[in-house]
Structure formats: structure tokens, C-alpha cells
Short mmCIF file of C-alpha atoms in Angstrom, two decimals:
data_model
loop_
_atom_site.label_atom_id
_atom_site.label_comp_id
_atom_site.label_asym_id
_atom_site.label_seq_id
_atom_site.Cartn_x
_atom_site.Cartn_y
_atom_site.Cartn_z
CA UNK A 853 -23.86 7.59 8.39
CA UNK A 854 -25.72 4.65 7.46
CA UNK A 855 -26.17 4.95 3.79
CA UNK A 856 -22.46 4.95 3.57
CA UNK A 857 -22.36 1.48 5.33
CA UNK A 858 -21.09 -0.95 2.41
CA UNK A 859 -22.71 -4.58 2.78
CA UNK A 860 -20.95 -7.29 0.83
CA UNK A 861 -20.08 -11.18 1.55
CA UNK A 862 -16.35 -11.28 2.41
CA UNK A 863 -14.44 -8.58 3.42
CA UNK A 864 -10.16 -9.28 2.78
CA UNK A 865 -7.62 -7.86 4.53
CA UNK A 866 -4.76 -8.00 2.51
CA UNK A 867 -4.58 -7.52 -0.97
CA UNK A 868 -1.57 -9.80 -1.98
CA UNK A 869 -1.42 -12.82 -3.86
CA UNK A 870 -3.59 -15.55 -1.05
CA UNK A 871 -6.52 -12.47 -0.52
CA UNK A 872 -6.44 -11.83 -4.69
CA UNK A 873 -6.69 -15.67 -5.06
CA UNK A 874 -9.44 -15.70 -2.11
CA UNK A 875 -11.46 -13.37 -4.52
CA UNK A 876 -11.57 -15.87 -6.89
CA UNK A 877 -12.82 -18.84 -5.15
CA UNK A 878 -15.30 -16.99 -2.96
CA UNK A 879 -16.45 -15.66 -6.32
CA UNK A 880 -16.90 -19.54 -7.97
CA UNK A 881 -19.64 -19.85 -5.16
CA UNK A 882 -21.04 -16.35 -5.94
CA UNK A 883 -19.99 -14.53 -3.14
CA UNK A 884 -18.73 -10.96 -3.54
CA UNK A 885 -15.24 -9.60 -1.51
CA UNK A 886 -14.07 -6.46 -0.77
CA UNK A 887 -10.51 -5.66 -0.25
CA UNK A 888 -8.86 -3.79 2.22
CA UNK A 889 -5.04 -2.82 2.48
CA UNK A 890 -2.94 0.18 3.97
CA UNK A 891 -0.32 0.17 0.56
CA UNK A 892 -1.02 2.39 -2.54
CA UNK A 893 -1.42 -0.98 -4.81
CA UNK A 894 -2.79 -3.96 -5.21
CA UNK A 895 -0.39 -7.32 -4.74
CA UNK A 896 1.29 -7.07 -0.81
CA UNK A 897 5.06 -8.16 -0.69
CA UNK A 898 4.67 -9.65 -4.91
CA UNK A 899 4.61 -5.77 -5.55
CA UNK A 900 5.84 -3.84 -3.00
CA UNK A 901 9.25 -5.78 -2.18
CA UNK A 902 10.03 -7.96 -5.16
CA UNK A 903 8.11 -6.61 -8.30
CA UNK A 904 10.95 -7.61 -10.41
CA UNK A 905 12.13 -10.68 -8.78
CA UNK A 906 11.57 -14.09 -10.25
CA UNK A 907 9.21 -16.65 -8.38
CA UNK A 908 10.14 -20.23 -9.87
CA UNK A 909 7.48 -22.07 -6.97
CA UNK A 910 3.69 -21.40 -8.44
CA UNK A 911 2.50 -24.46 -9.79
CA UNK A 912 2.38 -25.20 -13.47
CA UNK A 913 4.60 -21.86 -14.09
CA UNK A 914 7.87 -22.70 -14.00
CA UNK A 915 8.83 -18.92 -13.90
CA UNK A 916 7.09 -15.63 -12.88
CA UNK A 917 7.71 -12.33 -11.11
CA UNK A 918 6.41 -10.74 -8.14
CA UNK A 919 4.39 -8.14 -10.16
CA UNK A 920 3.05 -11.07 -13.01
CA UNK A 921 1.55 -13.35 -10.63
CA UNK A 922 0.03 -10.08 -9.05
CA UNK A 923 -0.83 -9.07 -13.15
CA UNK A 924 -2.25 -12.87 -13.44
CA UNK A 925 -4.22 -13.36 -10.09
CA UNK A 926 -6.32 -9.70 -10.96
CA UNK A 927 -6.86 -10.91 -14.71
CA UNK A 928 -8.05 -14.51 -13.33
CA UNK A 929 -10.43 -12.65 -9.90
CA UNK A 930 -11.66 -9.86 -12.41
CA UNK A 931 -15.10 -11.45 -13.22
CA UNK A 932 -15.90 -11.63 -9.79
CA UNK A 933 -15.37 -7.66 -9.61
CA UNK A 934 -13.66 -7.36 -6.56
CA UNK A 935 -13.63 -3.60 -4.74
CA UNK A 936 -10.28 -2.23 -3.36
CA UNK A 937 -10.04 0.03 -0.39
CA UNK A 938 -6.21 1.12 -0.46
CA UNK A 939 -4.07 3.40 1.21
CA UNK A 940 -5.98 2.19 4.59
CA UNK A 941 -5.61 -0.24 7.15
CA UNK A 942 -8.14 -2.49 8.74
CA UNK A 943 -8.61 -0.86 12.46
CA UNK A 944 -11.60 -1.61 14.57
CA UNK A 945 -14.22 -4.33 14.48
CA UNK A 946 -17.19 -4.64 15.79
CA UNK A 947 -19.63 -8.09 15.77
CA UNK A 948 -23.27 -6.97 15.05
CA UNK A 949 -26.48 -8.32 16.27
CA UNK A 950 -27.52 -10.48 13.59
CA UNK A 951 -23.68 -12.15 13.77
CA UNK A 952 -21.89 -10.38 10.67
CA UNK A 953 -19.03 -8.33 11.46
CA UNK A 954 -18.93 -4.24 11.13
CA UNK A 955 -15.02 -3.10 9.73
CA UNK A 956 -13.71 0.27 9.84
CA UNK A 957 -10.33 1.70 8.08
CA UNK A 958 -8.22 4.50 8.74
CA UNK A 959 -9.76 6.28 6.60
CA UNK A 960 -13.38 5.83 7.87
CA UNK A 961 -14.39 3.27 5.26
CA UNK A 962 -17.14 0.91 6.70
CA UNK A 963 -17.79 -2.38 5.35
CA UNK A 964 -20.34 -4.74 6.75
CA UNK A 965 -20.24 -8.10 6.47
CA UNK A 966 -20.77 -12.47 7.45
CA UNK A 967 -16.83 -13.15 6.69
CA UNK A 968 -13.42 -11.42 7.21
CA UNK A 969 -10.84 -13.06 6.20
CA UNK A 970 -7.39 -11.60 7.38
CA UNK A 971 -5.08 -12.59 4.36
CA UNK A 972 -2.08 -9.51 5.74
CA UNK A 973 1.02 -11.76 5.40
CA UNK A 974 3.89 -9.83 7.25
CA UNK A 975 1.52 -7.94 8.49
CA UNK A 976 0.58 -4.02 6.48
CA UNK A 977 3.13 -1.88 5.52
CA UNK A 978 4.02 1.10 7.26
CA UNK A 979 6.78 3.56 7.11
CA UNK A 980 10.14 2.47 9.05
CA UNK A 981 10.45 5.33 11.94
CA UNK A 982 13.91 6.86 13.06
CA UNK A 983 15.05 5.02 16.01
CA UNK A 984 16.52 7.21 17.26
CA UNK A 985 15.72 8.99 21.67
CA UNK A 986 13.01 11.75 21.34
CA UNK A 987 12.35 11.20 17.46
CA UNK A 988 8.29 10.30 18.53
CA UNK A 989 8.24 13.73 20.11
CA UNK A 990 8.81 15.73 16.74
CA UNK A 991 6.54 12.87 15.02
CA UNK A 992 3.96 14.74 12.77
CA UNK A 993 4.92 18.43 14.01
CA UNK A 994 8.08 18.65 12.70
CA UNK A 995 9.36 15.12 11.75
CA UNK A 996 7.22 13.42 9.33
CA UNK A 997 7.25 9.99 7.43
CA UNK A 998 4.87 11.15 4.64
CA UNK A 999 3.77 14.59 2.47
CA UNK A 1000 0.30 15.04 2.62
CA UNK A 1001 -0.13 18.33 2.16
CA UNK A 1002 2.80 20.08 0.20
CA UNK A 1003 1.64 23.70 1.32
CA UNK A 1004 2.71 23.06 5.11
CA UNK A 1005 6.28 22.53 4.17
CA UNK A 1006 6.33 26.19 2.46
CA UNK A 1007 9.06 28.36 3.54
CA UNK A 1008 10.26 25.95 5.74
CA UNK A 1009 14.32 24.73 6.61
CA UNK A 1010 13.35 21.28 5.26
CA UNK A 1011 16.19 18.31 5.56
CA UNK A 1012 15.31 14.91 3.37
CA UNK A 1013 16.50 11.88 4.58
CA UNK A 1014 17.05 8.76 1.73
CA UNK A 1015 17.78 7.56 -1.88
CA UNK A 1016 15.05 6.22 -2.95
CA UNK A 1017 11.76 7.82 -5.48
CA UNK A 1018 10.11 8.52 -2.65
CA UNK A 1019 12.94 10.79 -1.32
CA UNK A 1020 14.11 12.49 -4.56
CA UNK A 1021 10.88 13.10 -5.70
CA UNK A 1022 9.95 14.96 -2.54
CA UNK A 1023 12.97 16.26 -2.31
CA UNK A 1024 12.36 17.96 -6.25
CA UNK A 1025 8.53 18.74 -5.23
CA UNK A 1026 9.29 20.67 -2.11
CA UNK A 1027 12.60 22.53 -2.74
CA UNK A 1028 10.46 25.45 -4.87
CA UNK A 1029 8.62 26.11 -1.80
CA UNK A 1030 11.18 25.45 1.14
CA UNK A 1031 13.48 28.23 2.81
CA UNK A 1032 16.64 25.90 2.62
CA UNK A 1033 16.60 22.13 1.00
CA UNK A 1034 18.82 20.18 2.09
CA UNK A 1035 19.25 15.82 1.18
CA UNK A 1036 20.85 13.46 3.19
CA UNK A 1037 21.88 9.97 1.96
CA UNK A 1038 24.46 7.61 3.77
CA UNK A 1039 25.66 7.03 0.26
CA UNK A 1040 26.82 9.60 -3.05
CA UNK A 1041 24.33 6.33 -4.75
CA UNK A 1042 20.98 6.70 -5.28
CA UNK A 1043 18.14 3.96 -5.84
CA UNK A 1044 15.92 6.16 -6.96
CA UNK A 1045 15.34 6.78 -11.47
CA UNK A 1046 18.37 7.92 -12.83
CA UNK A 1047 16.12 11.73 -14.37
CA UNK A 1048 15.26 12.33 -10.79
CA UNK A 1049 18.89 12.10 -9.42
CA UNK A 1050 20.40 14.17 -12.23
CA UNK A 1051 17.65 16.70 -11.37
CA UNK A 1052 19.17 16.70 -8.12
CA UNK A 1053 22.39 17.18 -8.93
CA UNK A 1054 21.61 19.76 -11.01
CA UNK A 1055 20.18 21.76 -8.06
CA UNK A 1056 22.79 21.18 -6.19
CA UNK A 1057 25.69 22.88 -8.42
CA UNK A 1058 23.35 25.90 -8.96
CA UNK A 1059 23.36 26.21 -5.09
CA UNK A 1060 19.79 25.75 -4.72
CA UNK A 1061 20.19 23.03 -2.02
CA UNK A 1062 22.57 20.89 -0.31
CA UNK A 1063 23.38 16.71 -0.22
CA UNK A 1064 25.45 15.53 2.72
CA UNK A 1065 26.61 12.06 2.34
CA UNK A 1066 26.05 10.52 5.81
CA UNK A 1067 23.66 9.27 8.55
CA UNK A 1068 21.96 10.53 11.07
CA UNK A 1069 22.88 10.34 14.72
CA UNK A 1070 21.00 12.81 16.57
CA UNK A 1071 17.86 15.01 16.43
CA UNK A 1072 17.68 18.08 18.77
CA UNK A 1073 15.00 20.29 19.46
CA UNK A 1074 12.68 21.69 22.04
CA UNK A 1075 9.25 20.49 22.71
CA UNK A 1076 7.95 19.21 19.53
CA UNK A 1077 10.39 21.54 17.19
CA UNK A 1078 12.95 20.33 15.52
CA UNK A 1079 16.06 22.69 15.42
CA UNK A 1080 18.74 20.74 14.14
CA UNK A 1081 20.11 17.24 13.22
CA UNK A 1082 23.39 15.90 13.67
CA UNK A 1083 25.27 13.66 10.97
CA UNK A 1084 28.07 11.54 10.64
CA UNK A 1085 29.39 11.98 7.28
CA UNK A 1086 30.67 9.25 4.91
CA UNK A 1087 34.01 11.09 5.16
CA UNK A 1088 34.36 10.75 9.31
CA UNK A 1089 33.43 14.24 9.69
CA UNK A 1090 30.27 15.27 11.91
CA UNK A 1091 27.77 17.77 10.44
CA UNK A 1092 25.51 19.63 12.46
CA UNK A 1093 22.57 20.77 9.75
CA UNK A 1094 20.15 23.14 11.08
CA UNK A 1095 16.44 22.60 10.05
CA UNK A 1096 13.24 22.57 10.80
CA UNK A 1097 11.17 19.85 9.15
CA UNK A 1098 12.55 16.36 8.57
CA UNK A 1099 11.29 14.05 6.07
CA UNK A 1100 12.55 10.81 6.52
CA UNK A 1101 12.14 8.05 3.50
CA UNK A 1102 13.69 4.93 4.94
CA UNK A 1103 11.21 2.66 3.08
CA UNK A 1104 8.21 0.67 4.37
CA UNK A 1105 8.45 -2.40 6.73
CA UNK A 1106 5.98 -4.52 8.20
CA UNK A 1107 3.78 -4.69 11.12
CA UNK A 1108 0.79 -6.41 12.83
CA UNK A 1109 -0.76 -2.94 13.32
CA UNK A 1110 -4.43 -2.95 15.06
CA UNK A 1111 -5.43 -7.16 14.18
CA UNK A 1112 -2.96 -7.81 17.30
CA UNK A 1113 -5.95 -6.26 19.34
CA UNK A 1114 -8.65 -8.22 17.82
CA UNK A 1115 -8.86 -10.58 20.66
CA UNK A 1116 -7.43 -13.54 17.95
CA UNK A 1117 -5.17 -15.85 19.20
CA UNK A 1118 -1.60 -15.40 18.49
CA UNK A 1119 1.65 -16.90 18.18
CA UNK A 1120 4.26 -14.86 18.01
CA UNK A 1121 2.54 -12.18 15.62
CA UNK A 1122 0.84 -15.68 13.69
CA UNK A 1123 -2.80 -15.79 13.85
CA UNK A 1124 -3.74 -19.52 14.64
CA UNK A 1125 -6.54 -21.65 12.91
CA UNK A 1126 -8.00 -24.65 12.72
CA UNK A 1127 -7.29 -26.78 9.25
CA UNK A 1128 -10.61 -27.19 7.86
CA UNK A 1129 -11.90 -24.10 6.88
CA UNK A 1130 -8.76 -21.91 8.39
CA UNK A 1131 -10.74 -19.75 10.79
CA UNK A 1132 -9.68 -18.75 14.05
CA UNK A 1133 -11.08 -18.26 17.88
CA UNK A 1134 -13.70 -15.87 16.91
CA UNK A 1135 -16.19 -17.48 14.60
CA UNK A 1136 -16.75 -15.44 11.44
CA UNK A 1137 -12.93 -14.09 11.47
CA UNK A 1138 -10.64 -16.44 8.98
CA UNK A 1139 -6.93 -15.91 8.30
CA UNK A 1140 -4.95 -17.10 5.44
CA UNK A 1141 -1.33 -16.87 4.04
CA UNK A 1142 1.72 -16.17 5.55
CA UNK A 1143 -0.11 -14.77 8.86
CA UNK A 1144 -1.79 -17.74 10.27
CA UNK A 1145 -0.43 -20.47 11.98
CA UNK A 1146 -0.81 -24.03 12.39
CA UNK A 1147 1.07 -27.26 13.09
CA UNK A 1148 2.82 -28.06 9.76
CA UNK A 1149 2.38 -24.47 8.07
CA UNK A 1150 4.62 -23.59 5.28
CA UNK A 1151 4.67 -19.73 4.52
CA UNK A 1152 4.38 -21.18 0.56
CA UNK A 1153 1.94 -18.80 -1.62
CA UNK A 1154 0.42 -22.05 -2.94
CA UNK A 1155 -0.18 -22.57 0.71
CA UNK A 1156 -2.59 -19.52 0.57
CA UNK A 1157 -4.31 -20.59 -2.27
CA UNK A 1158 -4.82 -23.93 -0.71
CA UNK A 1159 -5.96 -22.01 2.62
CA UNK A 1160 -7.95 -19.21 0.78
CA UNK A 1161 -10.30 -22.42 -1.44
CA UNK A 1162 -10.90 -24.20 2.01
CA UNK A 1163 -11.93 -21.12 3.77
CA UNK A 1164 -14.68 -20.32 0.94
CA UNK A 1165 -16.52 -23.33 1.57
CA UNK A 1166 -16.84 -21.89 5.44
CA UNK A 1167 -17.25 -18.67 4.52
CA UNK A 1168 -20.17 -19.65 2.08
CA UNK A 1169 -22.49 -21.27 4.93
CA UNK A 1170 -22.07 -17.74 6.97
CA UNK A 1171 -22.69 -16.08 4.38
CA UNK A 1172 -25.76 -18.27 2.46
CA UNK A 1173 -27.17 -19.91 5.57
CA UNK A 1174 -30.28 -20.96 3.48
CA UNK A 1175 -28.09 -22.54 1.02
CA UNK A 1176 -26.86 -25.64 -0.63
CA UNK A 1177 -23.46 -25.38 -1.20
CA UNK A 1178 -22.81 -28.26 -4.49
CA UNK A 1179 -19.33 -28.24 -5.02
CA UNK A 1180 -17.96 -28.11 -9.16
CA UNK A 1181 -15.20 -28.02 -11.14
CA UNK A 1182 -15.01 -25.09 -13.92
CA UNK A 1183 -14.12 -27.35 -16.41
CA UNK A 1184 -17.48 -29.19 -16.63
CA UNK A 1185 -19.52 -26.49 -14.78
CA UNK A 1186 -21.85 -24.16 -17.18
CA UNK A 1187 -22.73 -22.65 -14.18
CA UNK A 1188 -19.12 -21.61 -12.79
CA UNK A 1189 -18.30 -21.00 -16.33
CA UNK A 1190 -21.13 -18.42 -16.88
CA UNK A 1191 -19.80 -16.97 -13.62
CA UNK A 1192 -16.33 -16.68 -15.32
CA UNK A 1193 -18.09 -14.73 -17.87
CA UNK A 1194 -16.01 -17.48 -20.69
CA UNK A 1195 -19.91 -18.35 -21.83
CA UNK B 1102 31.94 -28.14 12.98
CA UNK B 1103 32.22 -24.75 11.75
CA UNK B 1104 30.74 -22.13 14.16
CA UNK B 1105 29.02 -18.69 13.85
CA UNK B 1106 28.90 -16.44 16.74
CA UNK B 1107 26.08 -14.21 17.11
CA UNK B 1108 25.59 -11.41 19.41
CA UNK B 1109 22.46 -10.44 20.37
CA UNK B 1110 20.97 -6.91 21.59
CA UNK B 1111 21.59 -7.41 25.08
CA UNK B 1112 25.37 -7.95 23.98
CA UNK B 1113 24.51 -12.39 24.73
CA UNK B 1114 26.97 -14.53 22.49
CA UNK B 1115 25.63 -17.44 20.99
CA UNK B 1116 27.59 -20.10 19.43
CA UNK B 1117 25.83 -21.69 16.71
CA UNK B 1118 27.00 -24.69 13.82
CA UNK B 1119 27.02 -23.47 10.57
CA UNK B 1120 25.72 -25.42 7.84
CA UNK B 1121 28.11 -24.80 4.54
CA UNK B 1122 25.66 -23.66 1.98
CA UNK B 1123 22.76 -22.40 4.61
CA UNK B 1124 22.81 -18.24 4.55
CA UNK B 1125 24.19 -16.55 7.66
CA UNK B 1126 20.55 -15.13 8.36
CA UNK B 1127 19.35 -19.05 8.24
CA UNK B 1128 21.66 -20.34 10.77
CA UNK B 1129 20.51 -17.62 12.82
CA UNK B 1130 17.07 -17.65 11.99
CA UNK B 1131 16.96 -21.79 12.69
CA UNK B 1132 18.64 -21.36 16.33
CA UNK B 1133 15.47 -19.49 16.65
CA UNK B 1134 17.34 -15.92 17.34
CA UNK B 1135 15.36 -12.61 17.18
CA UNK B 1136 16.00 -12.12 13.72
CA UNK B 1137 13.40 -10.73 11.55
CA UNK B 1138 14.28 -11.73 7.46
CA UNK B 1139 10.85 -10.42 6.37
CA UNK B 1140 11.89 -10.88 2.74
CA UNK B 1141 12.59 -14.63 3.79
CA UNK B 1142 16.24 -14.23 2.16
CA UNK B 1143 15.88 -12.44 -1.28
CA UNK B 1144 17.22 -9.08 -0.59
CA UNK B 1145 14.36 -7.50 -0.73
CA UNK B 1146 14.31 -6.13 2.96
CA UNK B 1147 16.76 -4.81 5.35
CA UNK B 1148 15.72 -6.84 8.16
CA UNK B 1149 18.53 -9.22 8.73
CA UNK B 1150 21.43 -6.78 9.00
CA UNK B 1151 24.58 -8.10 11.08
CA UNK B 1152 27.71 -6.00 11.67
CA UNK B 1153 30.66 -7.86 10.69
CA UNK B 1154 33.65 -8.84 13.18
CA UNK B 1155 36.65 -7.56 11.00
CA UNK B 1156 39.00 -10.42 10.36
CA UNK B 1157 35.77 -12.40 8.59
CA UNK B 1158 35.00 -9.05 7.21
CA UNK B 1159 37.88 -9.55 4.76
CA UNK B 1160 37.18 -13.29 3.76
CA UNK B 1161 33.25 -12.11 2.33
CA UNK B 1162 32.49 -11.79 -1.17
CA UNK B 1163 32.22 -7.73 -1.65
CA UNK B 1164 28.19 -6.98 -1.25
CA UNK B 1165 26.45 -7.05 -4.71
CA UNK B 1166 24.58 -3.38 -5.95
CA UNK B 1167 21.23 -4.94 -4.81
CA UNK B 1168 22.27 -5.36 -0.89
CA UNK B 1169 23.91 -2.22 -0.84
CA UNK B 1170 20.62 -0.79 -2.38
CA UNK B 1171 18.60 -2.39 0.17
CA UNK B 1172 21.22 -1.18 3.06
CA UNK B 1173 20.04 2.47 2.10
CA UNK B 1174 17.07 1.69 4.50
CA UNK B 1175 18.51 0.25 7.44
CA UNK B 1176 19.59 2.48 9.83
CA UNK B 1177 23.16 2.83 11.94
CA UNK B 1178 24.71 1.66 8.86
CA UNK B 1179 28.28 0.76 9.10
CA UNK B 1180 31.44 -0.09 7.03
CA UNK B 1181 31.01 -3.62 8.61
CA UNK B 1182 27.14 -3.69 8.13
CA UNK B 1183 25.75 -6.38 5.89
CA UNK B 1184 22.77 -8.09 5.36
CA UNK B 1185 23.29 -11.98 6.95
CA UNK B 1186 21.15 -13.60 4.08
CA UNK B 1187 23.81 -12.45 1.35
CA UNK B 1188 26.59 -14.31 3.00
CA UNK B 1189 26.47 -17.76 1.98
CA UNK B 1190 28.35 -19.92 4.60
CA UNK B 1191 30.87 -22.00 4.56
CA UNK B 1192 34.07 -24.13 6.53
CA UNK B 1193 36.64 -21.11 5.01
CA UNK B 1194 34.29 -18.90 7.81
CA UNK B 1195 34.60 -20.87 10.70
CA UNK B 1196 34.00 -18.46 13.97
CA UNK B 1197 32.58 -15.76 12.00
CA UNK B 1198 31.12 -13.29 14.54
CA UNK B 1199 28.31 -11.33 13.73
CA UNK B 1200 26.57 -8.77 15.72
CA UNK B 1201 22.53 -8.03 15.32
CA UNK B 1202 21.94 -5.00 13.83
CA UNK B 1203 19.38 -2.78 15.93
CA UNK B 1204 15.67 -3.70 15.23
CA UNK B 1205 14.25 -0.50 13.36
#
């Protein structure tokens, strides 16, 4: 087990726009980061809920999207060579003898190290569950909130709830293999690309599968099998549609997830810090961005930045106790510059 | 002073001032009610959805393609569902009763 223990100076949870900028100034003072977060891609809320919107509040660019300030803050941290762990979230940790901090993911990734900076903004995206009585009991036997393995669904009565790509394109994977596909959507309007809905359409005039417009009310079952599901349709009517598996794409939203067990101080889901170097209770543990707290915060990215440059000169002494820290500016530093890689 | 009224999920009415210009989801955000707005307002989330009462129903812009896109993932949608921070206050809504959607 030990050899796949992964040492390294900083280890971000969170990789948005503060923990992508926090790569950057940990690397001017030579310290490497790894990166841990529990969405498919790199940039937090920038790429996962506004990609295409248009941030007007960075300074010195008067306009940007979500996804080019992402594209910008990886082309600007790049030298530094920063290591992503994705599609995991942060869950246990664990302070060693000689003071660092042991991390492990979700998926059993270990990471060692003096820092951790907690840079999760909302919190880490996770899949919004049916609220709905008993829907926990069918959770991951018959109701499930992601496709891991196609093969279980074969021959199965599978019903798809949603309208976005997530949705249709499971919905197009899976019908080959299912006994009886069927798609409901509370609207005949889809989100999801234009190819994949026409697809869709297409299977449903050939009879291969069904799409109810309408929501769901009601799951019913015994034990942990799902038998059927009832729906209200657009048109007043109630549908009862009898099925087996549910797959249920009501995109992602955000939670706290294991941190809020960390034994940090909270406020109301914030993690509170002190202003000089942004760390909280537990020495060793910083937090930056949207999650932490303190009198005066503004949930600002350039807040984050701000945050993320005063942690590093913490983080720094934890991590190079038998160092000088000499603080630079890249413009007049060879030494930074070299870093950069721009000499 | 124009009012909102908000009903929380215990069924609690709260009657709040409106500021003309402010978003419904900010007047109920700033009187510190249990609304979430993850997307702080950009319609990028579904976490500030209100039902509608139905005579202020009327007097609201129609929702744009992006909030009805983004009501796809709420849940217990109805025909008086919208998301507060797409409703842009002001005096013409005086007494405008919204209900909190249920936290999903």
C-alpha cells in the first residue's frame, strides 16, 4: 500500500478557479499541488454551471466566460505542473506523526502531505436525488443516479428520467440492450444536442421506446425493487409506467459532502479562518473561495485569488520549515521567471 | 412600500419590502430566508424556485428559454413554478406571494 502513497506540498480540494489560481502562487515559491475534485473536469461552478456565461468582474478583463477564465487560469498554473485527481471526492483525513496530513478519495487515491487547502466553493457536486418517500430504498439496486456499468441494465424494463445529454445519451446507449425503454421529461423540450434528440425521436416512431411528457409523483415497489412509477402527465392525465430500473438525470447540485466531518469550524456550511494566511481551527488545513468565512467576506473570485496568494506564504513555512521565504515580483525576478519557464 | 409574501416549508408567511430592481430570490435571500440561489442569480441552478400565487402570475414577464431549461431539473414542477431570481421586482407587484419550492 505504501508505494502508492503520493507525497507532494499542497494538496487542493477543489479544482475551480481560487484552487487553479492557488496552483499558481504555491508554485512561484516552488511548491508542488495536487488537485482533488469529485466532477469529471477541471474549473468547479466556471465549467460546470456557467461555461458559456459571461464574467465582466476579473480584474484587468473587462469580459470573459466561465470556461475562458478556467482555459486562462490552466494556461497561466501549467508550469507549475499541477496533478488532477477527478471524478473523486476528498473523504477521510488523517494527521500523521511528523504533522503533515494523510488524504484519501473515493476512489482510494492517497495523497500525503504539510498543506490542504479546501478551495470546494458550494461545496462538490453530486447528483440531485428524487425526493420523493422510499426513493433511498431502491437507491443503487434498482434506482440509480449514474451508469457505471452498461451490462447490468441488459434486458431490463428501464425508465429515464430528464432532458438533458446526460439523459438522452443514456437513454440512446441503453435502449439496444433494455427489455422496454421508456423517457420521461416534464417537457416535449429537450436541453440536451439537437442529433441526440432527433435520435430519440426517431426511436420513438419506429416503436422502439416510449417518451411520456410529465413528472414523477410516485415510486412503488417492494423491498429494494422497483415495480412501477407513477406520472403526472403534461396533459393532466396520470400514467402508471411499469419498470424496473430508473435512471434519474436531474443534474448535479452542491453539497458539503464528508469536509462537514472534519472537525473544522463551521458557519452555516462556511468554513471559518483567520485573515492572515486563511487557515482554519486545525493547523495545516486552509480554506479559500467561496467556502470560508470571515467577517467582511465577499464570495468574489478575485477574493480567492487574494485568499489563495496569502495562504501560500503559510503554506510555504509548513511545508519548507528550513527555509527562507524572500518574497518577489515576476516582473523583476529571474528566479520566478525561470520557474515560469518564460527564460 | 411594496411587499412580497413568502411562504416557507412549514407553510410560515413572511412579509417582506421589496426593493424595485432587487430579484425576487434577493429580497428573499436578504431577509435571510432558507433559500439556497447556488448560482448566486444567473440561471444557472434551480435552487431558488418559488411557486407563483396566480393573480401576480399574470403580471410576470413569460420565463425566458434559459429558466425554463434550468426548470427541467427542479423537481414538483408546476404551471406556477418559477425561478425567484428571474423576476425582477417592482411597485406594479406589490403583495406578490410566493411559495418556496421544496429543497431537492
Amino acid at each position: 500500500m505504501s508505494e502508492d502513497v503520493i507525497k507532494t506540498d499542497m494538496v487542493i480540494i477543489g479544482a475551480g478557479p481560487v484552487g487553479l489560481f492557488a496552483v499558481f502562487e504555491a508554485g512561484l515559491l516552488g511548491l508542488k499541488c495536487h488537485l482533488v475534485d469529485n466532477l469529471d473536469k477541471i474549473g468547479g461552478q466556471c465549467a460546470e454551471l456557467y461555461p458559456e456565461k459571461p464574467i465582466f468582474d476579473i480584474p484587468a478583463i473587462p469580459r470573459c466566460t466561465g470556461q475562458e477564465l478556467v482555459d486562462g487560469l490552466m494556461e497561466q498554473c501549467k508550469p507549475f505542473e499541477p496533478v488532477f485527481h477527478l471524478n473523486q471526492q476528498a473523504e477521510s483525513i488523517e494527521r500523521l506523526d511528523d504533522g503533515s496530513w494523510r488524504l484519501v478519495t473515493s476512489e482510494g487515491t492517497v495523497l500525503e502531505a504539510p498543506a490542504i487547502v479546501v478551495a470546494a466553493g458550494a461545496g462538490s457536486f453530486v447528483p440531485r436525488r428524487i425526493p420523493l418517500p422510499g426513493a433511498e430504498t431502491y437507491e443503487n439496486s434498482s434506482l440509480f443516479y449514474a451508469v457505471r456499468k452498461m451490462e447490468q441494465f441488459r434486458g431490463k424494463h428501464i425508465l429515464v428520467a430528464g432532458g438533458g445529454d446526460s439523459a438522452l445519451d443514456w437513454v440512446l446507449s441503453l435502449q439496444p440492450l433494455a427489455a422496454s425503454m421508456t423517457l420521461v421529461h416534464r417537457r416535449d423540450d429537450f436541453r440536451a444536442a439537437p442529433d441526440s434528440v432527433e435520435k430519440m425521436r426517431r426511436l420513438v416512431a419506429e416503436g422502439q421506446m416510449r417518451l411520456v411528457i410529465g413528472q414523477i409523483t410516485a415510486l412503488a415497489g417492494r423491498d429494494a425493487q422497483l415495480e412501477s412509477v407513477d406520472i403526472k402527465t403534461a396533459a393532466g392525465g396520470q400514467e402508471e409506467v411499469d419498470c424496473d430500473t430508473l435512471l434519474a438525470f436531474y443534474g448535479l447540485k452542491m453539497e458539503l459532502g464528508p469536509i462537514a466531518s472534519w472537525g473544522l469550524n463551521l458557519d452555516r456550511n462556511l468554513i471559518e479562518v483567520e485573515t492572515e494566511a486563511f487557515e482554519t481551527n486545525v493547523p495545516g488545513i486552509f480554506a479559500i473561495g467561496d467556502i470560508c468565512t470571515y467577517p467582511g467576506k465577499l464570495k468574489l473570485i478575485l477574493s480567492g485569488f487574494h485568499e489563495a496568494a496569502l495562504m501560500c506564504q503559510k503554506a510555504f513555512k509548513l511545508c519548507r520549515p528550513d527555509e527562507k521565504l524572500v518574497f518577489r515580483y515576476t516582473t523583476s525576478s529571474t528566479d520566478l521567471q525561470k520557474k515560469l519557464g518564460v527564460i | 412600500m411594496a411587499k412580497v409574501v413568502v411562504v416557507d416549508r412549514e407553510g410560515v408567511e413572511h412579509v417582506l419590502e421589496g426593493q424595485a430592481g432587487w430579484s425576487v430570490m434577493e429580497v428573499i435571500r436578504e431577509a435571510g430566508l432558507p433559500i439556497e440561489a447556488a448560482c448566486g442569480g444567473c440561471c444557472a441552478c434551480a435552487t431558488c424556485h418559488v411557486y407563483v400565487d396566480e393573480e401576480h402570475l399574470a403580471k410576470l414577464e413569460e420565463p425566458q428559454p434559459d429558466e425554463n431549461m434550468m426548470l427541467d431539473e427542479a423537481f414538483q414542477v408546476q404551471d406556477n413554478s418559477r425561478l425567484s431570481c428571474q423576476l425582477k421586482f417592482s411597485d406594479a407587484l406589490d403583495g406578490i406571494k410566493v411559495t418556496l419550492a421544496p429543497e431537492f
